[in-house]
Amino acid sequence: MAGQDVVLSVQDLSIDYLTRRGRLQAVSHVSFDLHRGETLALIGESGCGKSTLNFGLMRLLPKTARTEAGKIVYTDRQNRSINILELNPRALRRFRWSECAMVFQGAQNSLNPVIHVRDMIFDTARAHGMNNRNEVRQRALELFRKVRLDPDRVFNAYPHELSGGMRQRVLIALGLLLNPQVVIFDEPTTALDILTQRSILNVLRDLKEELGFSSIFISHDLAVAAEIADTVATMYAGEIVEMGPVNDIFYEPRHAYTLGLMEASPRLSVGREELEGIPGSPPDLVEPPTGCKFHIRCPLAIESCKTTPPQLERVGAGHIVACYKSNEVLEKGKALRALPATHLS
Amino acid sequence: MGFLIAIASLPGLIIGVLCGLVPLGMGLRHQQLKWGIIGLALCALAGFAFSLVGGLVMLLLTTAVVISYAYVDREDPFTSRASLDAVNFEESQLEFLMRQMAALGRTIRQSMRALMRNKAGFLGFIGILFFVGVSVFGPLFIEYDGITHVERRLPGARTLFQGPSDEHILGLDWKGRDILSHMVHGGRNLIITSLEAGLIATLIAVVVGAIAAMVGGLVDQILSAIANFILTIPQFPLLLVLASILSFSSRFYMALLFAALSWPALMRAVRAQVLSLRERDYVQAAIALDLGLPHIIIREVLPNLMSYIVVNMIFSIRSAMYYIVGLVFLGLVPLKEPDWGVMIFTGRQQGAIFNPDGASMILSPVIAIALFQLSLILFTRSLEEVFNPRLRSGL
Amino acid sequence: MGAVPLPVSMSKNMGLWSQVKKVLGGVYKSYTFRVTIQGFLTLWVVTTCTFYMIRKMPNNPIQVKIEEFQTKQNLPYEEARAKVAGLYDYDPDAPFIEQYMDYMGDLAHGNLGKSITTGRTPVSQQITKYLPWTLFAVGMGLLISFVMGVLAGAAMAYWRGSVFDNVMTAFASISYGIPDFVIAFMILLIGGIQLEIFKVGDYIGGVDPQLKAGFNPDYIQSLFKHALLPVTTYVLASVGGWMLTMKSSTISTLGEDYITVAHARGLSQRRILFGYVGRNAMLPLMTRLAISVGFILSGSIIIETIFIYPGLGKYLFEMIGRRDYTTIQGIFLVTSAAVVVSNILADLLFGVLDPRVRVGGK
């Protein structure tokens, strides 16, 4: 399945956490391919395993996590395939950031508060063998300009002297410092105001076009995902339940959960009065429900949903879904969209 | 504070048994015989040790536990699904009392479980129980040996000091007295005084700290300035000077003096905590509702600080004991035997340090103090679990 | 004509006054100035309070000496009194206020006065005689316990849950839980007397009295040898506290997002441990260290007494016994000043180490 242009191929990956109550299946049997220049958005509720999956890709999981099965195959610029799960610590350290970088939430404490921004940049560069400080500085300043920051000021600042949006941009610049092939964005627009979000998204789109990296974009904000992604994957209870091209997912969702997510987010185009939440809450992952994990909350569930888990099936070009009622979901989605926009004011 | 009579006494035992009849009766009535009997035993024990105070406190606690097993919560009217007019809000005085007692009993059960959960903390708890038990019940079995025993001198010995032997398992001191009897009788005053000192210091610190933080402004500035000022002067030298001014007629004054010098550190911490709590929404809500300062401090702020306060109270008790023994050791407090500190002081004066036979006179109290303090420190871990609602709620 | 200039001059005056107020306010707002003023104020109050308190102690230097003569040399009261009167330069009948003003006057000139009971030596000279011992022993103990505690605490946090961590945590709890004099007695009694690992006589005191003071190997060796027991005691008693504090501080730092980010950036383990975890976890400890430094001077009266170590603490205790007012006063002043200064330094240091709380500046 892995084609020529696949950068990162995740195959049947499962990650468990060891807890006092037992094993918690945070990610189970996830597979996907990330192509060169592609942006894959992972969407889902909090606790659905999307962050665990991404930390797992860089092997940054806490000690209580166990990667049970699967492969993460990375193809480098020389077209060599590497299974990240088998890298030794030294090679892993080299792989991190220079091949695959991660942009964390700037609102959080992601920058060491007592170190200058410039020192964080130099540290990162030195860890990957770039010892020419002047060169590094030039590169950093250029990146700062690209993310629309005042380069000199930011370079010599402490994190606490920067605003939330500025910190997020610093993190983006820092992520691109070593020109990685894959960049993971972990909710980069969360906790920012709407204008800052917009400008960050613009920056990201420009950078992607210019630098051509592939990216995985985690978000619970569908609007953001719709704007930036080429492919969208919906995660529920540690599984990818639906994945496909962005337009298919948003206009023709096939999984009841994806549809539920759409219903739950505000859209201007469909001016419905009330948003429909999804009833219930995510299942307990230590003792997950039998069958389809979503059946308890699913309005369309039938008997077989409770007993046998549905397998991922192809329903269109690059569009896969694991749902017995995918056709009904499609119909329901269309019907909803057809509703007149009652309060479009 | 003289009400705490920590000596086992026969009247106390009778009081204890009488108190124990209440949980026993409750147990019989609600078919919780096991807990009734345990309650009786605990009450008898507590009454035996601490007389009326112990008996009554234990009566309350054990009865609450028995009730908590028997009492079935009636449905809370506010969470009832019935419509509002159908809900019966009536509750008789007795029902109210029972509900409160059952709640108390559940808290006690949860606390006991939390106490047992932390192994180190439980070890500390056992250690404290041991020392308290020995001090309270020990005198029943071991008589105080207060007179010089010249006749115990061994042939050829130059002093009356003696190492441990079968007859005197901790040996003899410089007057030929049994050290074990001094150990058993000499801990009580020290423990009670330290306890009092720690309690008073904590009380002052919490009250002053909470007031400073909640009232703010000039009051805050003045109280903080006083605290900072006391913190500047090295504590122990100051205590030395003050100790010789106030030649103590009672140990309670010593506790007071210690409290007067040691509240500022905890007060500053409490103040800082309260200041941060004050910004929380629920405290702001209470202020907006104008519930009054005492209510806000006692009901909204302090419960969230309990774990912190209790742990610091233990630390305070511990450092009180350190200072008291230090003062006695330096000979600045009137010496009244039997007392662990006095044993160290006279032992040193009588050359027990350089006499291998006499080491027990200093080592015994020193090790006892060390073990007691260690127990206190370990105990704090359990207390953290007991008083921290977030850690406790898992039950 | 008379009516017009008045308001003008008044407004002028008021303008000047508000100007002055503004300048003074500005000066007061400057961190250094405010801290200095507060420090001096604190020291003045400390001096006044202790001045009052130590004269409130029962007996006075004359009385103590008279009683000493009476008991030791069996002199009758009158004779002992006459003898003491010639010895001491102190008039117990002088009014309190007068004594206070005299003392403060001297103090204003930087003069700590003369010791009453030790042949009129200046107090400052007495302090400089005993201070180095305390500084040496307690300072060394503090340094060793801090360094060991920080290293061990960080290691405990890093390998938390391991056998190493459990053993060290148990040790730290014991060290933290046991008072220092207990450790001192245990060392003396168990190590020295019972097991006879060392001869107690060789280790107590400040230095071997037969050796000539100076910069020669024997003397220095003797210094270290005699400091060994107090320093060991101090280290054993305080290392646990540093270990536990460092452990919890490191654990909370390890949980910070920026540590995960540092791992993601592929930084080397060493760089993360020292540059990110270690440095940030040390921050709260540095303030405590600076404050502890302030309390070095008051030393440990009990430990110095047990080991007969000639430090400032033991000396202070002796002087309290003799009611040597000026000396007690001087030692209190110096030790309090050390606390005040170290508190200020702690503030400044924290500002340097943690850019978030940098004071002064803008």
Coordinates of C-alpha atoms in Angstrom, one line a residue, chain A residues 2-242:
Chain A
A2 CA 2.9 2.3 0.8
G3 CA 3.5 4.2 -2.4
Q4 CA 6.5 6.1 -3.7
D5 CA 5.5 9.3 -2.1
V6 CA 4.6 8.1 1.3
V7 CA 6.6 9.8 4.0
L8 CA 5.1 8.3 7.1
S9 CA 3.2 5.1 7.1
V10 CA 1.5 4.0 10.3
Q11 CA 0.5 0.4 10.3
D12 CA -1.8 -1.3 12.8
L13 CA -0.5 0.8 15.7
S14 CA -1.8 0.2 19.2
I15 CA -0.8 2.0 22.4
D16 CA -1.9 1.0 25.9
Y17 CA -1.4 2.8 29.2
L18 CA -0.8 0.7 32.3
T19 CA -3.1 2.1 34.9
R20 CA -4.0 0.8 38.3
R21 CA -7.3 -0.5 37.0
G22 CA -5.8 -2.3 34.1
R23 CA -4.7 -1.6 30.6
L24 CA -6.2 1.5 29.0
Q25 CA -6.3 1.1 25.2
A26 CA -5.6 4.7 24.1
V27 CA -4.9 3.9 20.5
S28 CA -6.0 0.7 18.9
H29 CA -5.1 -0.7 15.4
V30 CA -4.6 2.7 13.7
S31 CA -3.2 2.7 10.2
F32 CA -2.7 5.6 7.8
D33 CA -0.3 6.9 5.2
L34 CA 1.0 10.4 5.1
H35 CA 2.1 11.5 1.6
R36 CA 4.6 14.1 0.7
G37 CA 3.2 17.6 1.1
E38 CA -0.1 16.3 2.5
T39 CA -1.8 17.6 5.5
L40 CA -3.8 15.1 7.5
A41 CA -6.1 16.5 10.1
L42 CA -7.0 14.3 13.1
I43 CA -10.3 15.3 14.7
G44 CA -12.1 14.0 17.7
E45 CA -13.2 14.7 21.3
S46 CA -10.7 15.2 24.1
G47 CA -9.5 11.8 25.2
C48 CA -10.0 10.1 21.9
G49 CA -6.4 9.2 21.6
K50 CA -5.3 11.8 19.0
S51 CA -2.6 13.3 21.2
T52 CA -1.4 9.8 22.3
L53 CA -1.1 8.8 18.7
N54 CA 1.0 11.8 17.9
F55 CA 3.3 11.5 20.9
G56 CA 3.6 7.9 20.0
L57 CA 4.8 8.8 16.5
M58 CA 7.8 10.6 18.1
R59 CA 8.1 8.1 20.9
L60 CA 7.5 10.8 23.5
L61 CA 5.1 8.8 25.5
P62 CA 5.4 8.5 29.3
K63 CA 6.9 5.4 30.8
T64 CA 3.5 3.9 31.6
A65 CA 2.6 3.7 27.9
R66 CA 3.2 0.5 25.9
T67 CA 3.3 0.4 22.2
E68 CA 1.8 -3.0 21.8
A69 CA 1.8 -3.7 18.1
G70 CA 2.3 -2.1 14.7
K71 CA 4.9 -0.3 12.8
I72 CA 5.7 3.4 12.1
V73 CA 7.7 3.5 8.9
Y74 CA 9.3 6.7 8.0
T75 CA 10.9 7.3 4.6
D76 CA 13.7 9.7 4.6
R77 CA 15.0 12.0 1.9
Q78 CA 17.3 9.3 0.5
N79 CA 14.3 7.0 0.3
R80 CA 15.4 4.7 3.1
S81 CA 12.6 3.2 5.2
I82 CA 13.1 3.3 8.9
N83 CA 10.8 1.8 11.5
I84 CA 10.7 4.4 14.2
L85 CA 9.8 1.9 16.9
E86 CA 13.1 0.1 16.4
L87 CA 15.4 3.1 16.5
N88 CA 18.0 3.1 19.2
P89 CA 18.1 6.1 21.5
R90 CA 20.8 7.9 19.6
A91 CA 19.2 7.5 16.2
L92 CA 15.9 8.4 17.8
R93 CA 17.3 11.6 19.1
R94 CA 18.6 12.5 15.6
F95 CA 15.3 11.6 14.0
R96 CA 13.4 13.9 16.3
W97 CA 13.0 17.4 15.1
S98 CA 15.4 17.1 12.1
E99 CA 13.1 14.6 10.3
C100 CA 9.8 15.0 12.3
A101 CA 9.1 18.1 14.4
M102 CA 6.2 18.9 16.6
V103 CA 4.5 22.3 17.2
F104 CA 3.0 22.3 20.6
Q105 CA 0.4 24.6 22.1
G106 CA 1.9 27.9 22.6
A107 CA -0.6 28.8 25.3
Q108 CA 0.9 26.1 27.4
N109 CA 4.2 26.1 29.1
S110 CA 6.0 24.8 26.1
L111 CA 8.9 27.2 26.2
N112 CA 11.3 27.1 29.1
P113 CA 10.5 30.2 31.0
V114 CA 14.1 30.9 32.2
I115 CA 15.9 30.6 28.9
H116 CA 16.1 33.1 26.1
V117 CA 14.4 32.2 22.8
R118 CA 17.8 32.4 21.1
D119 CA 19.3 29.8 23.5
M120 CA 16.4 27.4 22.8
I121 CA 17.2 27.8 19.1
F122 CA 20.9 27.3 19.5
D123 CA 20.3 24.3 21.8
T124 CA 18.2 22.6 19.2
A125 CA 20.6 23.3 16.4
R126 CA 23.6 22.1 18.4
A127 CA 21.8 18.9 19.3
H128 CA 21.7 18.1 15.6
G129 CA 25.2 19.0 14.8
M130 CA 24.7 22.6 13.5
N131 CA 27.4 24.4 15.4
N132 CA 27.8 27.5 13.3
R133 CA 25.9 30.0 15.5
N134 CA 25.9 32.7 12.8
E135 CA 24.3 30.4 10.3
V136 CA 21.7 29.2 12.8
R137 CA 20.9 32.8 13.7
Q138 CA 20.4 33.7 10.1
R139 CA 18.1 30.8 9.6
A140 CA 16.1 31.5 12.8
L141 CA 15.7 35.2 11.8
E142 CA 14.5 34.3 8.4
L143 CA 11.9 31.9 9.9
F144 CA 10.8 34.5 12.3
R145 CA 10.2 36.9 9.4
K146 CA 8.3 34.1 7.6
V147 CA 6.0 33.7 10.6
R148 CA 5.6 37.5 10.7
L149 CA 7.5 38.2 13.9
D150 CA 9.9 41.0 14.6
P151 CA 13.0 38.8 14.2
D152 CA 15.5 40.7 16.4
R153 CA 13.2 41.4 19.2
V154 CA 11.9 37.9 19.5
F155 CA 15.3 36.3 19.1
N156 CA 16.6 38.0 22.3
A157 CA 13.4 37.8 24.3
Y158 CA 12.3 35.6 27.2
P159 CA 9.1 33.6 26.6
H160 CA 7.2 35.6 29.2
E161 CA 7.8 38.8 27.3
L162 CA 5.8 37.5 24.3
S163 CA 2.1 37.3 23.8
G164 CA 0.3 34.0 23.3
G165 CA 0.1 34.4 19.5
M166 CA 3.8 35.4 19.4
R167 CA 4.8 32.3 21.4
Q168 CA 2.8 30.1 19.0
R169 CA 4.7 31.6 16.1
V170 CA 8.0 31.1 17.9
L171 CA 7.1 27.5 18.3
I172 CA 6.2 27.2 14.6
A173 CA 9.5 28.7 13.7
L174 CA 11.4 26.5 16.1
G175 CA 9.6 23.5 14.6
L176 CA 10.8 24.4 11.1
L177 CA 14.3 25.3 12.1
L178 CA 15.8 22.0 10.9
N179 CA 13.7 21.8 7.8
P180 CA 11.9 18.6 8.8
Q181 CA 9.8 16.5 6.3
V182 CA 7.0 16.0 8.7
V183 CA 5.6 18.5 11.2
I184 CA 3.0 17.5 13.8
F185 CA 0.8 20.4 14.9
D186 CA -0.9 19.8 18.3
E187 CA -3.8 22.1 18.5
P188 CA -1.8 25.2 17.5
T189 CA -4.7 27.5 17.4
T190 CA -6.4 26.5 20.7
A191 CA -6.6 29.1 23.3
L192 CA -5.9 31.9 20.9
D193 CA -8.4 34.6 20.0
I194 CA -10.1 34.4 16.7
L195 CA -8.0 37.0 14.9
T196 CA -4.7 35.4 16.0
Q197 CA -6.1 32.1 15.0
R198 CA -6.7 33.4 11.5
S199 CA -3.3 34.9 11.1
I200 CA -1.6 31.7 12.4
L201 CA -3.6 29.7 9.9
N202 CA -2.5 32.0 7.1
V203 CA 1.1 31.7 8.2
L204 CA 0.8 27.9 8.2
R205 CA -0.7 27.8 4.7
D206 CA 2.0 30.0 3.3
L207 CA 4.7 28.1 4.9
K208 CA 3.4 24.8 3.7
E209 CA 3.3 26.1 0.2
E210 CA 6.8 27.4 0.4
L211 CA 8.5 24.7 2.3
G212 CA 6.5 21.7 1.2
F213 CA 6.5 19.7 4.4
S214 CA 3.9 17.1 5.2
S215 CA 1.9 17.6 8.4
I216 CA -0.4 16.0 10.8
F217 CA -2.8 18.5 12.3
I218 CA -4.6 17.7 15.5
S219 CA -7.7 19.7 16.3
H220 CA -11.1 19.5 17.8
D221 CA -12.0 22.5 15.8
L222 CA -13.6 21.3 12.6
A223 CA -13.6 24.7 10.9
V224 CA -9.8 24.9 11.4
A225 CA -9.3 21.4 10.1
A226 CA -11.5 22.0 7.1
E227 CA -9.5 25.0 6.2
I228 CA -6.0 23.5 6.3
A229 CA -6.3 19.8 5.7
D230 CA -6.2 17.7 2.5
T231 CA -7.3 14.5 4.3
V232 CA -9.3 14.3 7.5
A233 CA -9.4 11.3 9.9
T234 CA -12.0 11.0 12.6
M235 CA -10.9 9.3 15.8
Y236 CA -13.2 7.8 18.3
A237 CA -12.1 5.9 21.4
G238 CA -8.6 5.2 20.1
E239 CA -9.7 4.1 16.6
I240 CA -9.8 5.9 13.3
V241 CA -13.5 5.4 12.4
E242 CA -13.5 7.4 9.1

